[in-house]
mmCIF file with all atom_site columns, C-alpha atoms and ligand atoms in Angstrom:
data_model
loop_
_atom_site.group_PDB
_atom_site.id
_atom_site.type_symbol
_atom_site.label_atom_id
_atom_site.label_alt_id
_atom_site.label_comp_id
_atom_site.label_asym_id
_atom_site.label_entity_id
_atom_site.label_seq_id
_atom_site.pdbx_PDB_ins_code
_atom_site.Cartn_x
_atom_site.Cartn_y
_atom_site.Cartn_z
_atom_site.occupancy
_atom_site.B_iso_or_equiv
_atom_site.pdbx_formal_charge
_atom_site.auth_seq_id
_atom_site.auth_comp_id
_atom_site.auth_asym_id
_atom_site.auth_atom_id
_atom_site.pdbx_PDB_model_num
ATOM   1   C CA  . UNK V 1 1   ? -13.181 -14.700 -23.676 1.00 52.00 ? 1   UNK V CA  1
ATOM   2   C CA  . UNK V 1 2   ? -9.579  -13.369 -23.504 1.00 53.00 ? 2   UNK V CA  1
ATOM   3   C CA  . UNK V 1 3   ? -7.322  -16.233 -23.037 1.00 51.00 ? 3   UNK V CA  1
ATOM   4   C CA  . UNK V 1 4   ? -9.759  -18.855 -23.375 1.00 58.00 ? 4   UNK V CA  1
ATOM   5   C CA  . UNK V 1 5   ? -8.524  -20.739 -26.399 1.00 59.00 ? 5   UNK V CA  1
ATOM   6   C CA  . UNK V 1 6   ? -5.005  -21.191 -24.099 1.00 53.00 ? 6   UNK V CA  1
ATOM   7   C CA  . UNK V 1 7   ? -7.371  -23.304 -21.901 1.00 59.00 ? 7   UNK V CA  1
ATOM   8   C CA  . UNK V 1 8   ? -9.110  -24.992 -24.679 1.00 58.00 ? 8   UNK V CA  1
ATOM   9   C CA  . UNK V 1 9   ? -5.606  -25.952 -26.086 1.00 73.00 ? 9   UNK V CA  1
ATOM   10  C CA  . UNK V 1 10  ? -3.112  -27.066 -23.703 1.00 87.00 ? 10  UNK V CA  1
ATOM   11  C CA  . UNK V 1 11  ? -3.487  -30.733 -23.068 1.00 89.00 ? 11  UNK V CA  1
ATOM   12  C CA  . UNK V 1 12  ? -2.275  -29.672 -19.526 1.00 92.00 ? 12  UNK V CA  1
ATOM   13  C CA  . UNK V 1 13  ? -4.958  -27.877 -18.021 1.00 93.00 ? 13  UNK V CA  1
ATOM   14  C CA  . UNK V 1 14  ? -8.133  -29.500 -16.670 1.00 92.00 ? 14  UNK V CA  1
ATOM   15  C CA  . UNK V 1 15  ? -10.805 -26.341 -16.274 1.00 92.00 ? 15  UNK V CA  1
ATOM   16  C CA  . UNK V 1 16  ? -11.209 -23.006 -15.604 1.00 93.00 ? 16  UNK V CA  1
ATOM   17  C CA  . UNK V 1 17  ? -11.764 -22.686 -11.956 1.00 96.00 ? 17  UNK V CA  1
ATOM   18  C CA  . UNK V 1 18  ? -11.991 -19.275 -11.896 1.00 97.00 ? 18  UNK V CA  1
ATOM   19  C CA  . UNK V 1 19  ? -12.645 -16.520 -14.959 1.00 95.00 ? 19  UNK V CA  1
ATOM   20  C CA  . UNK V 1 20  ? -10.986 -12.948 -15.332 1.00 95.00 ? 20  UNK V CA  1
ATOM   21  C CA  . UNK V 1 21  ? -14.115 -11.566 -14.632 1.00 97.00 ? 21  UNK V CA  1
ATOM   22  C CA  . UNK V 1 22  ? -14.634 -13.425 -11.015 1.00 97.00 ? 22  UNK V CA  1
ATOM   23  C CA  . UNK V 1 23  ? -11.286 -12.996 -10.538 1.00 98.00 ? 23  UNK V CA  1
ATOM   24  C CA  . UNK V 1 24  ? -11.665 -9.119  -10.599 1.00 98.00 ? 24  UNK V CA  1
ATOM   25  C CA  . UNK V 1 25  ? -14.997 -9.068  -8.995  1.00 98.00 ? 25  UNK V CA  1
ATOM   26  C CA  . UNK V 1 26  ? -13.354 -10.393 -6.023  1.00 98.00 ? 26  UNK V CA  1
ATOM   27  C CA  . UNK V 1 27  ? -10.428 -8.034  -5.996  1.00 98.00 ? 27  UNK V CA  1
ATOM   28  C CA  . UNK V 1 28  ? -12.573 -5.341  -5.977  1.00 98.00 ? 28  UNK V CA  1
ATOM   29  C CA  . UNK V 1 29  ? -14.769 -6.493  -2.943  1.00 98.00 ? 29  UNK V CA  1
ATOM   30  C CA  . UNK V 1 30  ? -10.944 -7.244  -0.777  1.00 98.00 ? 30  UNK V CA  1
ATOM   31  C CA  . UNK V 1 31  ? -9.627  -4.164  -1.927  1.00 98.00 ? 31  UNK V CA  1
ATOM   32  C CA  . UNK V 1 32  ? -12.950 -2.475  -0.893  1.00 98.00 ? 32  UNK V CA  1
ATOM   33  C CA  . UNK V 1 33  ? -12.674 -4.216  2.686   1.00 98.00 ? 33  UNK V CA  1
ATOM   34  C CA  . UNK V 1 34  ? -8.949  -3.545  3.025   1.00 98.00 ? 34  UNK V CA  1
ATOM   35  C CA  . UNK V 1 35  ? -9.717  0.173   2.110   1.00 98.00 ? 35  UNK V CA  1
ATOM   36  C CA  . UNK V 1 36  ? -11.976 0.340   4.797   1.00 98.00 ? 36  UNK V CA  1
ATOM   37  C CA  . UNK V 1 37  ? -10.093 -1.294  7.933   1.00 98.00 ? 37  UNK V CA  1
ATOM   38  C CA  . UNK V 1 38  ? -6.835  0.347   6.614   1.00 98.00 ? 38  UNK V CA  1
ATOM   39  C CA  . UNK V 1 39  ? -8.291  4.248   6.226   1.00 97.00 ? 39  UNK V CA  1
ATOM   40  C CA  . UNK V 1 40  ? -5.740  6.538   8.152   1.00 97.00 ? 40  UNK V CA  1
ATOM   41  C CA  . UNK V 1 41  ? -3.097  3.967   8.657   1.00 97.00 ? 41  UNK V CA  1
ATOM   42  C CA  . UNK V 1 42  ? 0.509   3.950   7.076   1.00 94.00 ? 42  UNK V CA  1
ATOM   43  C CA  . UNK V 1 43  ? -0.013  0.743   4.759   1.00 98.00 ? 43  UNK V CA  1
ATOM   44  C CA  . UNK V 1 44  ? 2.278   -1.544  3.205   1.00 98.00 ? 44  UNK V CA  1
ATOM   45  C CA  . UNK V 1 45  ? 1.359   -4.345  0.225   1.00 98.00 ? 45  UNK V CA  1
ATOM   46  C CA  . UNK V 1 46  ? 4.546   -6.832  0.887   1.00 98.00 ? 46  UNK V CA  1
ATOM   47  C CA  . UNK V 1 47  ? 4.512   -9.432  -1.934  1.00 97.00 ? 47  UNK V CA  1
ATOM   48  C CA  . UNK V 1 48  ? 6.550   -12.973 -1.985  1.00 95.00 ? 48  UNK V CA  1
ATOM   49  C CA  . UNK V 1 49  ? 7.719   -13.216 -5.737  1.00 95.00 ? 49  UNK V CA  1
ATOM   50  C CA  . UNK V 1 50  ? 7.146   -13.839 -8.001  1.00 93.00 ? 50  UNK V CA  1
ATOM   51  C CA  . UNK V 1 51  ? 3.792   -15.123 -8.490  1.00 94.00 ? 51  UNK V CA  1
ATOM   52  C CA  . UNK V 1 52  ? 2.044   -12.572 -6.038  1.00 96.00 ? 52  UNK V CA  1
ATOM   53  C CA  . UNK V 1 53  ? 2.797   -9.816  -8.521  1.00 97.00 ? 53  UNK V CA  1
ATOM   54  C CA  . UNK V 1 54  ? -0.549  -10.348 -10.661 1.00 97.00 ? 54  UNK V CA  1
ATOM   55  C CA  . UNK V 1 55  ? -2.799  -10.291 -7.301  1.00 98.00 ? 55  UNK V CA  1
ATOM   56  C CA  . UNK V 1 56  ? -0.873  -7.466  -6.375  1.00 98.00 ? 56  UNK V CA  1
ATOM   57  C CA  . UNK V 1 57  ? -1.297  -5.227  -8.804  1.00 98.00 ? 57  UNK V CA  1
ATOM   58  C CA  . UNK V 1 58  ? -4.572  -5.911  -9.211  1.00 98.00 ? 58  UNK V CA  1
ATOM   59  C CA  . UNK V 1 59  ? -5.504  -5.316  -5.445  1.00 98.00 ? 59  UNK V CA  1
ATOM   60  C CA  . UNK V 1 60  ? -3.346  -2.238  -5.394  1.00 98.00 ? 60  UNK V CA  1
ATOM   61  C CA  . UNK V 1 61  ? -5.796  -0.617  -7.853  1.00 98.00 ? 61  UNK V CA  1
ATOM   62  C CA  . UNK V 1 62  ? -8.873  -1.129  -5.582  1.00 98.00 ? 62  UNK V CA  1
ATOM   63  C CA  . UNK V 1 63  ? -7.474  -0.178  -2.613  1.00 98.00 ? 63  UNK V CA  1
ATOM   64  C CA  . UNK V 1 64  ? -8.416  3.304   -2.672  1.00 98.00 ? 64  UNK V CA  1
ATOM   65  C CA  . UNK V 1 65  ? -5.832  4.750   0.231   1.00 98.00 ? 65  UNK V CA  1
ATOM   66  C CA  . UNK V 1 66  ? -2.337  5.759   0.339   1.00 97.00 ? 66  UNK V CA  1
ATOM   67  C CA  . UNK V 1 67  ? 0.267   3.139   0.075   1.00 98.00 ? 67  UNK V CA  1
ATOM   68  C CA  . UNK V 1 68  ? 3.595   1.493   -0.860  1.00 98.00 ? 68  UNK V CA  1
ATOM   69  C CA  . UNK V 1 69  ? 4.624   -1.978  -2.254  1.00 98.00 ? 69  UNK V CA  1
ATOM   70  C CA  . UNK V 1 70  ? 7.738   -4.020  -1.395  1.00 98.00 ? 70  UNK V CA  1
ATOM   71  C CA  . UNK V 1 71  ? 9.085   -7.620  -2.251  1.00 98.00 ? 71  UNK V CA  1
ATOM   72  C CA  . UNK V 1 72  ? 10.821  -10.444 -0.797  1.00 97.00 ? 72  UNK V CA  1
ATOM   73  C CA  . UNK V 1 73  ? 11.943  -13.502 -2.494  1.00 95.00 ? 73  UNK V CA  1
ATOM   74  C CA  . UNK V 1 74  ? 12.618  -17.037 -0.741  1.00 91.00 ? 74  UNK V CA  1
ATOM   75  C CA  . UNK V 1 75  ? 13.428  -20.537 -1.853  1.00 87.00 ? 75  UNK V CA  1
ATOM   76  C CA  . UNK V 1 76  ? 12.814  -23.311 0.238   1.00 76.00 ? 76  UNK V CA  1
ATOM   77  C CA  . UNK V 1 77  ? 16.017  -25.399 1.037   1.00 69.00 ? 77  UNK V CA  1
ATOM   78  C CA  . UNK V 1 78  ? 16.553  -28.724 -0.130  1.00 63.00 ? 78  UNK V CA  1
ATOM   79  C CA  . UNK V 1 79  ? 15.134  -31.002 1.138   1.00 61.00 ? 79  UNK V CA  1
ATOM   80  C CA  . UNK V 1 80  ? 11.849  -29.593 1.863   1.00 60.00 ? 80  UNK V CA  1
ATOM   81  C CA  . UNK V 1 81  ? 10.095  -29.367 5.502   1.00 62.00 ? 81  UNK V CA  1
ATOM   82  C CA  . UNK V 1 82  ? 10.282  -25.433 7.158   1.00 63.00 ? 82  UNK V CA  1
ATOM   83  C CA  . UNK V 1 83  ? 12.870  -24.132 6.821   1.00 75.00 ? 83  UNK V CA  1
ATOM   84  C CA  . UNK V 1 84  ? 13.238  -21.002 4.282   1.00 85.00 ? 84  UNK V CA  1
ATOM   85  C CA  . UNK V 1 85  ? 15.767  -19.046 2.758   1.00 90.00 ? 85  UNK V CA  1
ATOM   86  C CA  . UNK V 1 86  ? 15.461  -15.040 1.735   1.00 93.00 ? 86  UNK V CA  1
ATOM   87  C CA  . UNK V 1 87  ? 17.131  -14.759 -1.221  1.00 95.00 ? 87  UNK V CA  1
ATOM   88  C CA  . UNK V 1 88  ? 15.705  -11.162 -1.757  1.00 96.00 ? 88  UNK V CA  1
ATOM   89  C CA  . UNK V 1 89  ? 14.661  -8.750  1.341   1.00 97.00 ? 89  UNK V CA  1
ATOM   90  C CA  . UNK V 1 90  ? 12.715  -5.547  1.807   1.00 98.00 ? 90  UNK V CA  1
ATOM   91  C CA  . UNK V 1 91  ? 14.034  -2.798  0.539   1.00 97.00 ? 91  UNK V CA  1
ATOM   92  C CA  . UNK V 1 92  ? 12.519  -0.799  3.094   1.00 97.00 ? 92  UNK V CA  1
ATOM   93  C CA  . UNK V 1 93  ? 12.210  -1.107  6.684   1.00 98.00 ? 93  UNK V CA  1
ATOM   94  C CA  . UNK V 1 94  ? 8.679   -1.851  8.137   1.00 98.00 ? 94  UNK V CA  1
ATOM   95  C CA  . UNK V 1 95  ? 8.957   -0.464  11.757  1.00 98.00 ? 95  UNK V CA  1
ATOM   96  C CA  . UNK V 1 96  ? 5.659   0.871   13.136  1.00 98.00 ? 96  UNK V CA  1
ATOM   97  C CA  . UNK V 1 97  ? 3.964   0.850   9.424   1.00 98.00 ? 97  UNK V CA  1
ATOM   98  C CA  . UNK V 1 98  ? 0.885   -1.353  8.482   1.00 98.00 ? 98  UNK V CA  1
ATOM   99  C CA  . UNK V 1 99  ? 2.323   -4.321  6.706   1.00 98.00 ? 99  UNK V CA  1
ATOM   100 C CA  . UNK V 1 100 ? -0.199  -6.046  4.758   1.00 98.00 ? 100 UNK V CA  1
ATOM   101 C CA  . UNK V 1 101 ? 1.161   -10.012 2.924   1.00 98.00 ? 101 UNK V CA  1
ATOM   102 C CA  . UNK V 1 102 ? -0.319  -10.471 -0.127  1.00 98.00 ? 102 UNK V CA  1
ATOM   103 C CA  . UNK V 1 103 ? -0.402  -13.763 -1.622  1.00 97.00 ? 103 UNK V CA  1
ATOM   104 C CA  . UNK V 1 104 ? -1.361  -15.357 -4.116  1.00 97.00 ? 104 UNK V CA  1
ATOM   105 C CA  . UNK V 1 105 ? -1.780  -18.905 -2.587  1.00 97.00 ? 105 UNK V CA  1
ATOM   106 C CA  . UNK V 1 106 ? -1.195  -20.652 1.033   1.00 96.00 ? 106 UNK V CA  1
ATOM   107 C CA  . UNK V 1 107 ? -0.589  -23.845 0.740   1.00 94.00 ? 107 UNK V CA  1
ATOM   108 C CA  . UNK V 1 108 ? 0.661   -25.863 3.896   1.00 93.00 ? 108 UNK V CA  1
ATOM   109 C CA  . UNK V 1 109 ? 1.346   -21.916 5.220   1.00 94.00 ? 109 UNK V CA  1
ATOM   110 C CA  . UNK V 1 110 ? 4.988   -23.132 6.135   1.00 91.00 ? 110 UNK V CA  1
ATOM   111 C CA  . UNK V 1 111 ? 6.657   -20.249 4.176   1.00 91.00 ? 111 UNK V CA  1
ATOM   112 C CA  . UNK V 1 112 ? 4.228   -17.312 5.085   1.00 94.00 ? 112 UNK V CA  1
ATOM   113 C CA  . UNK V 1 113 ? 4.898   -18.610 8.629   1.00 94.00 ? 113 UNK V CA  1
ATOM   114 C CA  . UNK V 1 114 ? 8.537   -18.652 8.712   1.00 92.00 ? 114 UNK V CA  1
ATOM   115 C CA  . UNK V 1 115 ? 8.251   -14.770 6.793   1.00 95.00 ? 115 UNK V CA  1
ATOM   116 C CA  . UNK V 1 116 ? 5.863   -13.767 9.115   1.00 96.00 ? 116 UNK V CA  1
ATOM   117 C CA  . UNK V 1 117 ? 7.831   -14.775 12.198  1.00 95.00 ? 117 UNK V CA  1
ATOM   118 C CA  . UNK V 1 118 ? 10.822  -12.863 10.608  1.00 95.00 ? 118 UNK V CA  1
ATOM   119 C CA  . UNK V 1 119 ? 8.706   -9.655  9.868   1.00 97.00 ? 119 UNK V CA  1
ATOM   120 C CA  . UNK V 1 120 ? 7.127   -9.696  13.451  1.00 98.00 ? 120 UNK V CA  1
ATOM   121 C CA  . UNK V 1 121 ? 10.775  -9.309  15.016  1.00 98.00 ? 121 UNK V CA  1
ATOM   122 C CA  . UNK V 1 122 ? 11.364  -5.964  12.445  1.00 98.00 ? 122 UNK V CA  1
ATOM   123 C CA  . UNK V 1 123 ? 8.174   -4.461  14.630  1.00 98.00 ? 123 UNK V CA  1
ATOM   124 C CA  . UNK V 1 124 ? 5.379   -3.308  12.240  1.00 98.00 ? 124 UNK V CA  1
ATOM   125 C CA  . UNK V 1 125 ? 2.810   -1.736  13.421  1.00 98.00 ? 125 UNK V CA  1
ATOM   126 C CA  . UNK V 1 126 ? 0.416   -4.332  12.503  1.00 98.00 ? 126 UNK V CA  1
ATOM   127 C CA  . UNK V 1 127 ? 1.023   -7.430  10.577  1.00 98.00 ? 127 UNK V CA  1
ATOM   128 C CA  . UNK V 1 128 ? -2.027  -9.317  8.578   1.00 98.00 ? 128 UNK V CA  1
ATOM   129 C CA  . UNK V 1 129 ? -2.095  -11.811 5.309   1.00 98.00 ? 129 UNK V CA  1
ATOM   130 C CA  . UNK V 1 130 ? -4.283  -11.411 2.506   1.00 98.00 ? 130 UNK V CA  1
ATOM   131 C CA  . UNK V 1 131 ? -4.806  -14.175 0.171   1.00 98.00 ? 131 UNK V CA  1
ATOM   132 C CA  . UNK V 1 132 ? -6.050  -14.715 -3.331  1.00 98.00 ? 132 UNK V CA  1
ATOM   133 C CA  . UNK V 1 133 ? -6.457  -18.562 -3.464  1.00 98.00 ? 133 UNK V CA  1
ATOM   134 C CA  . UNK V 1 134 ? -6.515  -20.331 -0.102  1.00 98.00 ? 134 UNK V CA  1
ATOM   135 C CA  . UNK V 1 135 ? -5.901  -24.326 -0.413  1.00 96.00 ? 135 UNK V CA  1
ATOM   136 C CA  . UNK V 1 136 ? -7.008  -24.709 3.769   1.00 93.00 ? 136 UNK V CA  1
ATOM   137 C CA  . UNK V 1 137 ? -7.471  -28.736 3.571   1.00 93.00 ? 137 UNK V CA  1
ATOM   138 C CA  . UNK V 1 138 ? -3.611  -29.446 3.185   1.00 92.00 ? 138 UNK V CA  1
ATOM   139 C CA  . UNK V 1 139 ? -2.510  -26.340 5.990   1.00 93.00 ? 139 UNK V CA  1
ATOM   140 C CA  . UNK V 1 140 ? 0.322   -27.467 8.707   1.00 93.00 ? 140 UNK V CA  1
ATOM   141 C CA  . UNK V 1 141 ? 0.896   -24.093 9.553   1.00 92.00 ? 141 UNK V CA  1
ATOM   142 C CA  . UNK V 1 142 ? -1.590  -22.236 12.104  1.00 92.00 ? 142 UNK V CA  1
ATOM   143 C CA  . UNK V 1 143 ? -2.287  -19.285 10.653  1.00 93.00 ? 143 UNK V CA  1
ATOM   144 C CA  . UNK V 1 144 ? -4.839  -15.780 10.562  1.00 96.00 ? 144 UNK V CA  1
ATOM   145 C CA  . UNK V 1 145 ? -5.737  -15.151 6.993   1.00 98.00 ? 145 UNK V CA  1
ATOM   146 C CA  . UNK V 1 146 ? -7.393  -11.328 7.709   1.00 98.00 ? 146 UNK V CA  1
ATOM   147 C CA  . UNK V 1 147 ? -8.299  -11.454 3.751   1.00 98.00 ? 147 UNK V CA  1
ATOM   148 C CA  . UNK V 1 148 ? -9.270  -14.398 1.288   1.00 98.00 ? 148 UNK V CA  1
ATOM   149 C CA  . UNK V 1 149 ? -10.252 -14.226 -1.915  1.00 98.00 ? 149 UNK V CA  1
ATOM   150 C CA  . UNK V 1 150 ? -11.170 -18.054 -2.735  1.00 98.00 ? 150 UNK V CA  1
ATOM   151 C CA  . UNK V 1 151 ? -11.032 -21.320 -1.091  1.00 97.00 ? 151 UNK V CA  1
ATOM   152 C CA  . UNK V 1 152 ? -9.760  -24.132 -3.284  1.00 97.00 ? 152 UNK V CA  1
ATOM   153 C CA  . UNK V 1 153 ? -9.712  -27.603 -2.916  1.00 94.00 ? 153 UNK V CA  1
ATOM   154 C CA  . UNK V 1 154 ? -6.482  -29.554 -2.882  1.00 94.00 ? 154 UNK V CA  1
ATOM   155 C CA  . UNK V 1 155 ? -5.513  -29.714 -6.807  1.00 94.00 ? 155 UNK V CA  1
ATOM   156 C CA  . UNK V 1 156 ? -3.327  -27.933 -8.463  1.00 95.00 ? 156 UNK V CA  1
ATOM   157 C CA  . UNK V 1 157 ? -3.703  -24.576 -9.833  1.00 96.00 ? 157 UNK V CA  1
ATOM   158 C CA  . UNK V 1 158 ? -2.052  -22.728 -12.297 1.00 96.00 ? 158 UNK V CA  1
ATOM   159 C CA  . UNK V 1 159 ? -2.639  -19.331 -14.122 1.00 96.00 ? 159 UNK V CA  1
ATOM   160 C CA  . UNK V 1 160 ? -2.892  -15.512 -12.872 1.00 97.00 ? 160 UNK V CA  1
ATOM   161 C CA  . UNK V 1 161 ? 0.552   -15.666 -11.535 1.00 97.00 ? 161 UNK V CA  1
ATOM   162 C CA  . UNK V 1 162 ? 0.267   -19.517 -10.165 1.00 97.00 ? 162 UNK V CA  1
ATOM   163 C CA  . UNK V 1 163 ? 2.995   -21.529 -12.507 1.00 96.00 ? 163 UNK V CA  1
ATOM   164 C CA  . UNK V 1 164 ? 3.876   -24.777 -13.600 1.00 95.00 ? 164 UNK V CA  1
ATOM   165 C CA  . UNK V 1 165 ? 7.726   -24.910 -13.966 1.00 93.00 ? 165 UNK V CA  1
ATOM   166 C CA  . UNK V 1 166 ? 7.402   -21.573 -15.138 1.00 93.00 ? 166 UNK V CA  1
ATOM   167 C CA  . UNK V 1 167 ? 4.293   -22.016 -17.382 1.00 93.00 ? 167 UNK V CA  1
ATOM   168 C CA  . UNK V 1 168 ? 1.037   -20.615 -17.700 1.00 94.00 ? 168 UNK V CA  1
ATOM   169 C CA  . UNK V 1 169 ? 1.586   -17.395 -15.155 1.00 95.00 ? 169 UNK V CA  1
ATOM   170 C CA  . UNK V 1 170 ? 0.617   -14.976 -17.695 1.00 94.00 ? 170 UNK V CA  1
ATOM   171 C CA  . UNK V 1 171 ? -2.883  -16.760 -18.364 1.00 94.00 ? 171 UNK V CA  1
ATOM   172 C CA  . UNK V 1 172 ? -5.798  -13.824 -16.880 1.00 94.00 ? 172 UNK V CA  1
ATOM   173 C CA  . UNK V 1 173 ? -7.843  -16.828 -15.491 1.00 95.00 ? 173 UNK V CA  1
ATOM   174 C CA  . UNK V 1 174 ? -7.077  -19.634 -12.984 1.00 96.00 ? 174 UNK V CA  1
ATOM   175 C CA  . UNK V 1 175 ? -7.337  -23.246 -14.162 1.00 96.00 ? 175 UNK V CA  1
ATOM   176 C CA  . UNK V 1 176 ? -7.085  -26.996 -12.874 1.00 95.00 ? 176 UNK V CA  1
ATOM   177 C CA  . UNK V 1 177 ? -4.256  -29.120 -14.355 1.00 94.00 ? 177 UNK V CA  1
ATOM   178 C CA  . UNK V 1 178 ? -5.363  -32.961 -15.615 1.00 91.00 ? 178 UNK V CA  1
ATOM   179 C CA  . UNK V 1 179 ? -5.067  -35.169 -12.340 1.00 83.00 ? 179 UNK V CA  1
ATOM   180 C CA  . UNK V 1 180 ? -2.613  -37.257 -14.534 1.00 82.00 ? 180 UNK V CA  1
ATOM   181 C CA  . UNK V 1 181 ? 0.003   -34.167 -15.318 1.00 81.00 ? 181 UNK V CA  1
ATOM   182 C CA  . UNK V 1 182 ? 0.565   -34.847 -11.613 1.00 75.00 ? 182 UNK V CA  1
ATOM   183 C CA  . UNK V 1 183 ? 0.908   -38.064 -11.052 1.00 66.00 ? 183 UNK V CA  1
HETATM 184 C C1  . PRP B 2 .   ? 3.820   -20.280 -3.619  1.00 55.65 ? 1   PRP B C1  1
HETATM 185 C C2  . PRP B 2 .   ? 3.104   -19.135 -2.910  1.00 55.65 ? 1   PRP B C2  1
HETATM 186 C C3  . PRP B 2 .   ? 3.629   -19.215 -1.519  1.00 55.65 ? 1   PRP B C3  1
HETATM 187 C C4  . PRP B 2 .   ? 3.924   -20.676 -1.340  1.00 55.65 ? 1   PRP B C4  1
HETATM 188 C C5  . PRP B 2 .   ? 2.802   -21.297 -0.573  1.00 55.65 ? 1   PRP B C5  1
HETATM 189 O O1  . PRP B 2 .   ? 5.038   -19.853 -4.086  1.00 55.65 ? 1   PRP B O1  1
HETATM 190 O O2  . PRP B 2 .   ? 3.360   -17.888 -3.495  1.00 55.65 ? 1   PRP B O2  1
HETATM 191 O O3  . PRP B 2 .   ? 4.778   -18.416 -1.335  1.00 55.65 ? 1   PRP B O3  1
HETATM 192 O O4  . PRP B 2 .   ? 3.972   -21.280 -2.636  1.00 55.65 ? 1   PRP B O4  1
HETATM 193 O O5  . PRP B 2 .   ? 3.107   -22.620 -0.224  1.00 55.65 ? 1   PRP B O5  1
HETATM 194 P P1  . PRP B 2 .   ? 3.062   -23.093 1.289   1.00 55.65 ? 1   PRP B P1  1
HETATM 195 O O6  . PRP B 2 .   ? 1.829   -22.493 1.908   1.00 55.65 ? 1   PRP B O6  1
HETATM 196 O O7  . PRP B 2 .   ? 2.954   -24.603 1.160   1.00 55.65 ? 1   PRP B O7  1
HETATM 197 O O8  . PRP B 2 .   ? 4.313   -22.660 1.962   1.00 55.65 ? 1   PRP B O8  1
HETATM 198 P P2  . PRP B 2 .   ? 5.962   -20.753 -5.037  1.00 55.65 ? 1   PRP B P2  1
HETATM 199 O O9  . PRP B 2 .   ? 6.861   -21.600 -4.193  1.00 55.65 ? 1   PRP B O9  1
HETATM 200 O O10 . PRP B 2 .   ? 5.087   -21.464 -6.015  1.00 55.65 ? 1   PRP B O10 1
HETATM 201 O O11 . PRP B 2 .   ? 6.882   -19.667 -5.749  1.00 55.65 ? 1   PRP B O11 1
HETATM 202 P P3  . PRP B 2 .   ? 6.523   -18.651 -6.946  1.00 55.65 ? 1   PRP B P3  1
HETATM 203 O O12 . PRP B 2 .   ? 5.530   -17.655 -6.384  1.00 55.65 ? 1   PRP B O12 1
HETATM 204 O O13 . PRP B 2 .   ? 7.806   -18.023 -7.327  1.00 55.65 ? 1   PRP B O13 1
HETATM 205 O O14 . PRP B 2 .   ? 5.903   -19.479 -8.059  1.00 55.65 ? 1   PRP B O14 1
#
């Protein structure tokens, strides 16, 4: 397979948890349920970068409607706990359209709900969160997911846009990292 031998090599990585192909398969069954619910509405795909971009444009080809994509950037201030930062906004405004989130992975939620409490004020017409990888057991924020593509247990996950210091977004699968590259 495409990409396996990175797997096989990198001392990092623990197992593939998910392949390109499953991957795909289930982008084209949410992109075939978003297609339906969304048919005749003004949608948005709003993406958190950077490592939504690979779910993104991968869902944006099955979604078989009409549509636009924006981007936001944040960084969590130091320190940790709630509180985020938007170091990039929208470009475009969102009032009365059908903003869709797309994420790659919610964690403890705390950033998608500090953006989505931010994007409810701008008045969309609707406001949902679609999710690639969804890591429920360590969630502190209370949250609607409308659209998940996997539960995952609490380890950590890199690959298909999910990094490591930087590493390993470019890999077309999604892998476990060794329990001791953690700590
Ligand atoms: C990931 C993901 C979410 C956030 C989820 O981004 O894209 O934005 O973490 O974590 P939470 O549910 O605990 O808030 P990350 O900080 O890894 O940034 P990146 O996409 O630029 O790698």
């Amino acid at each position: 397979m495409r990409g396996r031998t990175a797997v096989l090599a990198d001392p990092l990585l623990d197992r593939m948890l998910f392949s390109p192909d499953q991957i795909l398969d289930r982008v084209e069954e949410v992109g075939a349920a978003i297609t339906r619910d969304y048919d005749g509405r003004d949608l948005v795909l709003l993406t958190v970068l950077r490592g939504g971009i690979f779910f993104l444009a991968d869902l944006a080809r099955h979604i078989d409607l009409p549509l636009t994509m924006d981007f936001m950037a944040v960084s969590s201030y130091a320190g940790g706990g709630a509180a985020v930062r938007i170091t990039k906004d929208l470009d475009d405004a969102i009032e009365g359209r059908h903003v869709l989130v797309v994420e790659d992975i919610i964690d403890t939620g705390l950033t998608l709900n500090y953006l989505l409490n931010v994007l409810r004020q701008r008045r969309p017409a609707s406001l949902e969160v679609c999710t690639l990888l969804d890591k429920d057991a360590r969630r502190i924020a209370d949250l609607q997911v409308a659209y998940r593509g996997f539960r995952i247990p609490d380890r950590f996950v890199v690959g298909y846009g999910l990094d490591l210091g930087g590493r390993f977004r470019g890999m077309p699968f999604i892998a476990t990292l060794r329990d001791e590259v953690m700590g």
